Amino acid sequence: MNLVLLLSTFSLFIGVLSEEGLNPAVVNVGAIFSFNTINGKVAKVAMKAAEDDINSDPSVLGGRKLSIQLHDSNFSSFLGILGALQFMETDTVAIIGPQSSEMAHVLSNLANELQVPLLSFTALDPSLSPLQYPFFVQTAPNDEFQMTAIAEMVSYFSWSEVIAIFSDDDQSRNGIITLGDKLADRRCRISYKAALPPEPSAKRGDILRELNKIQMMESRIIVLHSFSRTGLLVFEVAKSLGMMGKGYVWIASTSLSTVLDSFYPLKPEIANSIQGALTLRPHTPDSKRKRDFMSCWNQLSNGSIGFNPYGLYAYDTVWMIARAVRLLLDQGGKISFSNVTRLGGISGSTLNLSALNAFDGGKQLLSKILETNMTGLTGHVQFNQDRSRINPSYDIINAVGNGQRLVGYWSNHTGLSIVPPETLYSEKPNRSSSNQHLDKVVWPGGETARPRGWVFPNNGRELRIGIPRRVSYRDFVLLVNGTDKVQGYCIDVFLAAIKLLPYAFPYRFIPFGDGHRNPSYYELVNKIKSGVFDGVVGDIAIVTNRTRIVDFTLPYIESGLVVVAPVKKISSSAWSFARPFTPLMWAVTAAFFLIVGSVVWILEHRRNDEFRGPPKQQFVTILWFSFSTMFFSHRENTVSSLGRLVLIIWLFVVLIINSSYTASLTSFLTVQQLSSPIKGIDTLIGSNERIGFQVGSFTEGYLMEELNIPKSRLVPLGSPEEYALALERRNVAAVIDERPYVDLFLSEHCEFSVRGQEFTKSGWGFAFPRDSPLAIDMSTAILSLSENGELQKIHDRWLSKSACSSENSEDDIEQLDLKSFWGLFVICGIACMLALLVYFWLMFRKFSLLPPEELDTTSPSTSRSTRLQTFLSFVDEKVEKPKSSSKRKRESMSRIGYHINDESPHRSGRMDRNMSQNGDSWLTQ
């Protein structure tokens, strides 16, 4: 009996010990930071506060205690690794940290092996992929979002190039790579990357050497991505070099905002060195818990360090672990560790690897952490499917005076705004440019106007501006022989434009070409891409293949390809009156005169005496009536309704035809006409004639590639004289060139003319490298020249030559064709057909109602031809028209004088006799 009791007591004791081993009374969490840094100090205070708050509430961990063990890595990856190994020997369920991404890459492999979650709110390298490091969790927005915010700020202020200064460590380097990608998405770029030694080994000499290089560069937009110590040293050196003055823009990552927050008010030397800089700060929504925590900060830190938002992330990270542990235990999970046997079996190892324990519940705890859905001091804490924090956002801070000024916010939801992001989450995302806003910024040097963002490099080098060495049309670009002087229309426009730029423009012209023939303009423009020239000025056409390699200004003159061909003057002839209409138009018009006359005759013949009589007289009446309507001088009256309808429509058609004929004939007789078999580019495409073009221009490539004209048909010509000679000798049928050249050519050669219209539309502009801000500023200057009239004055000074007398091509005044009037003829023809159909239907109806004895067709032997002849006789029969009362009055007055009582019986008798005969005649009257 005593033995049974003893065994039972022993079994119970062993069970209790086993339960305590699986559910320990203390939950160990490690923390690895450099505690002599700003964020290290802030994190230490915040984690201690979170530990105290959790342990003061037994419900959080079910009566268990949380123990956070701190390890100072002191910027050493080696010390960080040693700290992590020590934690793994002491049954640690999770590790907070490390502080740097370089250490995170190393420790994440250890965390993967031992299945211990690693949570960091400062190691925010975008390349720390959850696929590669599944046990590493970033509890603050990673630097991909910060770089996106900076890229959108650069785009918002319309800058195109930035210079990046960064510490050459994993986090800063990968952040700048991400920034380059985000800028490229917005057609911006990083023009130079200045790498500094990693924190804390960067020295003043290292920074001075890089900033001296940057001073000589074009861009004045500088993005700084480093830890706070290196960042402050960069600003100090920049201040000494005058790089914190007017024209510069500094955008610093979140490290600067930690200085502004934790060391407020700033020391005068620090405040003076960062004046006007922009920086980002992780945005945390306002809440009562946050305000209460911040109000207690001095008490918690004993005044050792000022508060910054990373303290809030440190606090929330501890709470995330505590909540996840409680969920793990509540759902039947156990906190247990086991030796990694494959580590203990490594032969020859002097390390006690067998002491390292793997967390058996590591995967479950990691899952609970990623399922976090709570409201913390940083706002709503939850993770997306890619394991990033939801709703990443930043405050945009302007360093002003002794502190800072909030100028706006950035969020992944709506971009840049001046209202807190949490107020916009309920609305649909709107990233349109019109919805992006920031308050005014005080830039370095105290300026409030947006800096241009670039200057000419301060390296003593003038810009190399290439110009074509032309041998023809030197009114555009002319190199004065024996001197370096350059003049011409294009040069004057360029010189006038640079006078309007708000900065000095050092340059020198460099001619391109051998001087014997016009150079290839594509090769000239390509010299910009190869770096030989910094720009090209001249008669440079803006065409597609050139815009792929350079940026052009707005065009300062319109251009386009036209066809020039020999012409001969057309003198007036005896038959000039017939030229307004084409032969087909004349024929159709004459036919309709006869058709309408015949239709009116048919409709009027039974009732109108003016359309009756002998056949010869009726034929003449038809002709006379038809053609007299041309002048509206027909004397015959129409009495039938159908006849009047047809006549009204026809008179409208005649009115239109007369007016058009008169206008066209006037043009033909008053304007001198030129004639040529070449009507335009379509004529040349459809023929096998040879075509001339200007040497060096894009015309040859356009004709071959776009219009598929064989090269064998193209003849290169080098000057206006060669144009004229080739055209006169018929070596070419026509010359194709740009309009400005053609205008100058025709001012001296009146025997040629432009045929057809311009078949391309383009212009001339100045070329600069891709994404060069000069193209934008010069475009603005060209617009100003156009608006103030100076551009037209320059044009008149160089290109307003005495032109030939006003002449028009015969193609400019086209003959009137049937297609211009077919609608009128169709309407008139339909009216005639309908009138005839209605008329003959009425005639057949009347004819069918006649008594058989009147038709004399009762005999069975009556043939169809006889009946048709009877019908035609019926149609030809004269029908008396009842006289109107006014006409009868006039007849009565002429015979017996005016007596109204005598008129009435006479009118009544006539009306009675005709009522039965004219019952259906209303529509033919």
PDB file of C-alpha atoms in Angstrom, residues 145-289:
ATOM      1  CA  PHE A 145       7.386  52.371 -49.543  1.00  0.00           C
ATOM      2  CA  GLN A 146       9.776  55.060 -48.340  1.00  0.00           C
ATOM      3  CA  MET A 147      11.522  55.088 -51.731  1.00  0.00           C
ATOM      4  CA  THR A 148       8.158  55.214 -53.482  1.00  0.00           C
ATOM      5  CA  ALA A 149       7.267  58.271 -51.416  1.00  0.00           C
ATOM      6  CA  ILE A 150      10.545  59.988 -52.355  1.00  0.00           C
ATOM      7  CA  ALA A 151      10.048  59.149 -56.047  1.00  0.00           C
ATOM      8  CA  GLU A 152       6.545  60.620 -55.974  1.00  0.00           C
ATOM      9  CA  MET A 153       7.883  63.783 -54.319  1.00  0.00           C
ATOM     10  CA  VAL A 154      10.486  64.131 -57.093  1.00  0.00           C
ATOM     11  CA  SER A 155       7.794  63.649 -59.721  1.00  0.00           C
ATOM     12  CA  TYR A 156       5.401  66.028 -57.939  1.00  0.00           C
ATOM     13  CA  PHE A 157       7.948  68.857 -58.123  1.00  0.00           C
ATOM     14  CA  SER A 158       8.660  68.042 -61.815  1.00  0.00           C
ATOM     15  CA  TRP A 159      12.297  67.108 -61.384  1.00  0.00           C
ATOM     16  CA  SER A 160      13.804  64.499 -63.651  1.00  0.00           C
ATOM     17  CA  GLU A 161      17.214  63.662 -62.162  1.00  0.00           C
ATOM     18  CA  VAL A 162      18.494  63.115 -58.635  1.00  0.00           C
ATOM     19  CA  ILE A 163      21.836  62.339 -57.034  1.00  0.00           C
ATOM     20  CA  ALA A 164      21.806  59.597 -54.395  1.00  0.00           C
ATOM     21  CA  ILE A 165      24.163  59.626 -51.396  1.00  0.00           C
ATOM     22  CA  PHE A 166      24.033  56.473 -49.284  1.00  0.00           C
ATOM     23  CA  SER A 167      25.952  54.325 -46.839  1.00  0.00           C
ATOM     24  CA  ASP A 168      27.379  51.311 -48.605  1.00  0.00           C
ATOM     25  CA  ASP A 169      25.513  48.733 -46.523  1.00  0.00           C
ATOM     26  CA  ASP A 170      22.765  46.302 -47.479  1.00  0.00           C
ATOM     27  CA  GLN A 171      19.839  48.424 -46.337  1.00  0.00           C
ATOM     28  CA  SER A 172      20.948  51.728 -47.866  1.00  0.00           C
ATOM     29  CA  ARG A 173      22.305  50.179 -51.056  1.00  0.00           C
ATOM     30  CA  ASN A 174      19.179  48.127 -51.736  1.00  0.00           C
ATOM     31  CA  GLY A 175      16.993  51.096 -50.826  1.00  0.00           C
ATOM     32  CA  ILE A 176      18.709  53.214 -53.478  1.00  0.00           C
ATOM     33  CA  ILE A 177      18.301  50.424 -56.041  1.00  0.00           C
ATOM     34  CA  THR A 178      14.591  50.440 -55.252  1.00  0.00           C
ATOM     35  CA  LEU A 179      14.528  54.231 -55.550  1.00  0.00           C
ATOM     36  CA  GLY A 180      16.026  53.972 -59.033  1.00  0.00           C
ATOM     37  CA  ASP A 181      13.247  51.590 -60.080  1.00  0.00           C
ATOM     38  CA  LYS A 182      10.525  53.826 -58.649  1.00  0.00           C
ATOM     39  CA  LEU A 183      11.988  56.893 -60.361  1.00  0.00           C
ATOM     40  CA  ALA A 184      12.197  55.063 -63.678  1.00  0.00           C
ATOM     41  CA  ASP A 185       8.471  54.296 -63.416  1.00  0.00           C
ATOM     42  CA  ARG A 186       7.936  58.069 -63.385  1.00  0.00           C
ATOM     43  CA  ARG A 187      10.402  58.864 -66.201  1.00  0.00           C
ATOM     44  CA  CYS A 188      13.011  60.115 -63.740  1.00  0.00           C
ATOM     45  CA  ARG A 189      16.423  58.701 -62.922  1.00  0.00           C
ATOM     46  CA  ILE A 190      19.408  58.726 -60.589  1.00  0.00           C
ATOM     47  CA  SER A 191      22.200  60.518 -62.425  1.00  0.00           C
ATOM     48  CA  TYR A 192      24.926  59.678 -59.882  1.00  0.00           C
ATOM     49  CA  LYS A 193      25.287  57.386 -56.862  1.00  0.00           C
ATOM     50  CA  ALA A 194      27.723  58.433 -54.136  1.00  0.00           C
ATOM     51  CA  ALA A 195      28.537  55.506 -51.845  1.00  0.00           C
ATOM     52  CA  LEU A 196      29.952  56.255 -48.389  1.00  0.00           C
ATOM     53  CA  PRO A 197      31.561  53.788 -45.964  1.00  0.00           C
ATOM     54  CA  PRO A 198      29.011  52.008 -43.754  1.00  0.00           C
ATOM     55  CA  GLU A 199      27.983  53.398 -40.394  1.00  0.00           C
ATOM     56  CA  PRO A 200      29.878  54.280 -38.231  1.00  0.00           C
ATOM     57  CA  SER A 201      33.107  54.217 -40.240  1.00  0.00           C
ATOM     58  CA  ALA A 202      32.329  57.126 -42.626  1.00  0.00           C
ATOM     59  CA  LYS A 203      34.822  59.954 -42.150  1.00  0.00           C
ATOM     60  CA  ARG A 204      34.685  63.628 -43.037  1.00  0.00           C
ATOM     61  CA  GLY A 205      37.267  63.140 -45.810  1.00  0.00           C
ATOM     62  CA  ASP A 206      35.164  60.450 -47.472  1.00  0.00           C
ATOM     63  CA  ILE A 207      32.138  62.724 -47.516  1.00  0.00           C
ATOM     64  CA  LEU A 208      34.111  65.774 -48.657  1.00  0.00           C
ATOM     65  CA  ARG A 209      35.496  63.874 -51.630  1.00  0.00           C
ATOM     66  CA  GLU A 210      32.032  62.827 -52.829  1.00  0.00           C
ATOM     67  CA  LEU A 211      30.399  66.208 -52.278  1.00  0.00           C
ATOM     68  CA  ASN A 212      33.150  67.925 -54.270  1.00  0.00           C
ATOM     69  CA  LYS A 213      32.264  65.660 -57.184  1.00  0.00           C
ATOM     70  CA  ILE A 214      28.559  66.398 -56.766  1.00  0.00           C
ATOM     71  CA  GLN A 215      29.181  70.136 -56.807  1.00  0.00           C
ATOM     72  CA  MET A 216      30.492  69.803 -60.339  1.00  0.00           C
ATOM     73  CA  MET A 217      27.387  67.980 -61.548  1.00  0.00           C
ATOM     74  CA  GLU A 218      24.228  69.248 -63.158  1.00  0.00           C
ATOM     75  CA  SER A 219      21.548  67.947 -60.795  1.00  0.00           C
ATOM     76  CA  ARG A 220      20.817  69.791 -57.567  1.00  0.00           C
ATOM     77  CA  ILE A 221      18.318  67.251 -56.181  1.00  0.00           C
ATOM     78  CA  ILE A 222      20.133  65.151 -53.581  1.00  0.00           C
ATOM     79  CA  VAL A 223      18.597  62.138 -51.845  1.00  0.00           C
ATOM     80  CA  LEU A 224      20.386  61.031 -48.667  1.00  0.00           C
ATOM     81  CA  HIS A 225      19.828  57.490 -47.358  1.00  0.00           C
ATOM     82  CA  SER A 226      21.988  56.558 -44.367  1.00  0.00           C
ATOM     83  CA  PHE A 227      21.917  56.220 -40.599  1.00  0.00           C
ATOM     84  CA  SER A 228      21.682  59.375 -38.507  1.00  0.00           C
ATOM     85  CA  ARG A 229      25.356  59.756 -37.578  1.00  0.00           C
ATOM     86  CA  THR A 230      26.567  59.638 -41.183  1.00  0.00           C
ATOM     87  CA  GLY A 231      23.626  61.738 -42.323  1.00  0.00           C
ATOM     88  CA  LEU A 232      24.379  64.587 -39.901  1.00  0.00           C
ATOM     89  CA  LEU A 233      28.036  64.539 -40.960  1.00  0.00           C
ATOM     90  CA  VAL A 234      26.987  64.806 -44.624  1.00  0.00           C
ATOM     91  CA  PHE A 235      24.859  67.882 -43.849  1.00  0.00           C
ATOM     92  CA  GLU A 236      27.702  69.427 -41.865  1.00  0.00           C
ATOM     93  CA  VAL A 237      30.161  69.052 -44.744  1.00  0.00           C
ATOM     94  CA  ALA A 238      27.563  70.207 -47.290  1.00  0.00           C
ATOM     95  CA  LYS A 239      26.949  73.340 -45.230  1.00  0.00           C
ATOM     96  CA  SER A 240      30.668  74.122 -45.243  1.00  0.00           C
ATOM     97  CA  LEU A 241      30.772  73.739 -49.040  1.00  0.00           C
ATOM     98  CA  GLY A 242      27.806  76.043 -49.603  1.00  0.00           C
ATOM     99  CA  MET A 243      25.601  73.166 -50.721  1.00  0.00           C
ATOM    100  CA  MET A 244      22.804  74.072 -48.315  1.00  0.00           C
ATOM    101  CA  GLY A 245      22.109  77.309 -50.165  1.00  0.00           C
ATOM    102  CA  LYS A 246      19.765  78.499 -52.878  1.00  0.00           C
ATOM    103  CA  GLY A 247      19.131  76.079 -55.720  1.00  0.00           C
ATOM    104  CA  TYR A 248      19.826  72.874 -53.793  1.00  0.00           C
ATOM    105  CA  VAL A 249      17.200  70.342 -52.711  1.00  0.00           C
ATOM    106  CA  TRP A 250      17.918  67.767 -49.993  1.00  0.00           C
ATOM    107  CA  ILE A 251      15.566  64.856 -49.350  1.00  0.00           C
ATOM    108  CA  ALA A 252      16.646  62.628 -46.473  1.00  0.00           C
ATOM    109  CA  SER A 253      15.227  59.277 -45.444  1.00  0.00           C
ATOM    110  CA  THR A 254      13.699  58.647 -42.017  1.00  0.00           C
ATOM    111  CA  SER A 255      17.040  58.805 -40.176  1.00  0.00           C
ATOM    112  CA  LEU A 256      16.910  62.618 -40.214  1.00  0.00           C
ATOM    113  CA  SER A 257      13.409  62.691 -38.767  1.00  0.00           C
ATOM    114  CA  THR A 258      14.613  60.619 -35.789  1.00  0.00           C
ATOM    115  CA  VAL A 259      17.137  63.365 -35.082  1.00  0.00           C
ATOM    116  CA  LEU A 260      14.488  66.072 -35.372  1.00  0.00           C
ATOM    117  CA  ASP A 261      12.175  64.186 -33.012  1.00  0.00           C
ATOM    118  CA  SER A 262      14.605  62.799 -30.452  1.00  0.00           C
ATOM    119  CA  PHE A 263      16.821  65.870 -30.045  1.00  0.00           C
ATOM    120  CA  TYR A 264      14.249  68.657 -30.122  1.00  0.00           C
ATOM    121  CA  PRO A 265      15.101  71.476 -29.708  1.00  0.00           C
ATOM    122  CA  LEU A 266      18.083  70.974 -31.955  1.00  0.00           C
ATOM    123  CA  LYS A 267      21.512  72.280 -31.205  1.00  0.00           C
ATOM    124  CA  PRO A 268      22.189  75.446 -33.257  1.00  0.00           C
ATOM    125  CA  GLU A 269      25.007  73.828 -35.259  1.00  0.00           C
ATOM    126  CA  ILE A 270      22.765  70.892 -36.242  1.00  0.00           C
ATOM    127  CA  ALA A 271      19.766  73.100 -37.000  1.00  0.00           C
ATOM    128  CA  ASN A 272      21.836  75.418 -39.215  1.00  0.00           C
ATOM    129  CA  SER A 273      23.252  72.541 -41.234  1.00  0.00           C
ATOM    130  CA  ILE A 274      19.895  71.014 -42.162  1.00  0.00           C
ATOM    131  CA  GLN A 275      17.802  74.124 -42.894  1.00  0.00           C
ATOM    132  CA  GLY A 276      15.376  73.559 -45.760  1.00  0.00           C
ATOM    133  CA  ALA A 277      15.886  69.796 -45.980  1.00  0.00           C
ATOM    134  CA  LEU A 278      12.925  67.472 -46.463  1.00  0.00           C
ATOM    135  CA  THR A 279      12.674  64.195 -44.611  1.00  0.00           C
ATOM    136  CA  LEU A 280      10.179  61.408 -43.995  1.00  0.00           C
ATOM    137  CA  ARG A 281       8.813  60.092 -40.723  1.00  0.00           C
ATOM    138  CA  PRO A 282       6.699  56.934 -40.337  1.00  0.00           C
ATOM    139  CA  HIS A 283       3.137  58.143 -39.875  1.00  0.00           C
ATOM    140  CA  THR A 284       1.218  56.895 -36.841  1.00  0.00           C
ATOM    141  CA  PRO A 285      -2.429  57.955 -36.428  1.00  0.00           C
ATOM    142  CA  ASP A 286      -3.324  60.103 -33.459  1.00  0.00           C
ATOM    143  CA  SER A 287      -5.001  58.291 -30.534  1.00  0.00           C
ATOM    144  CA  LYS A 288      -5.471  58.689 -26.803  1.00  0.00           C
ATOM    145  CA  ARG A 289      -3.205  55.712 -26.053  1.00  0.00           C
TER     146      ARG A 289
END
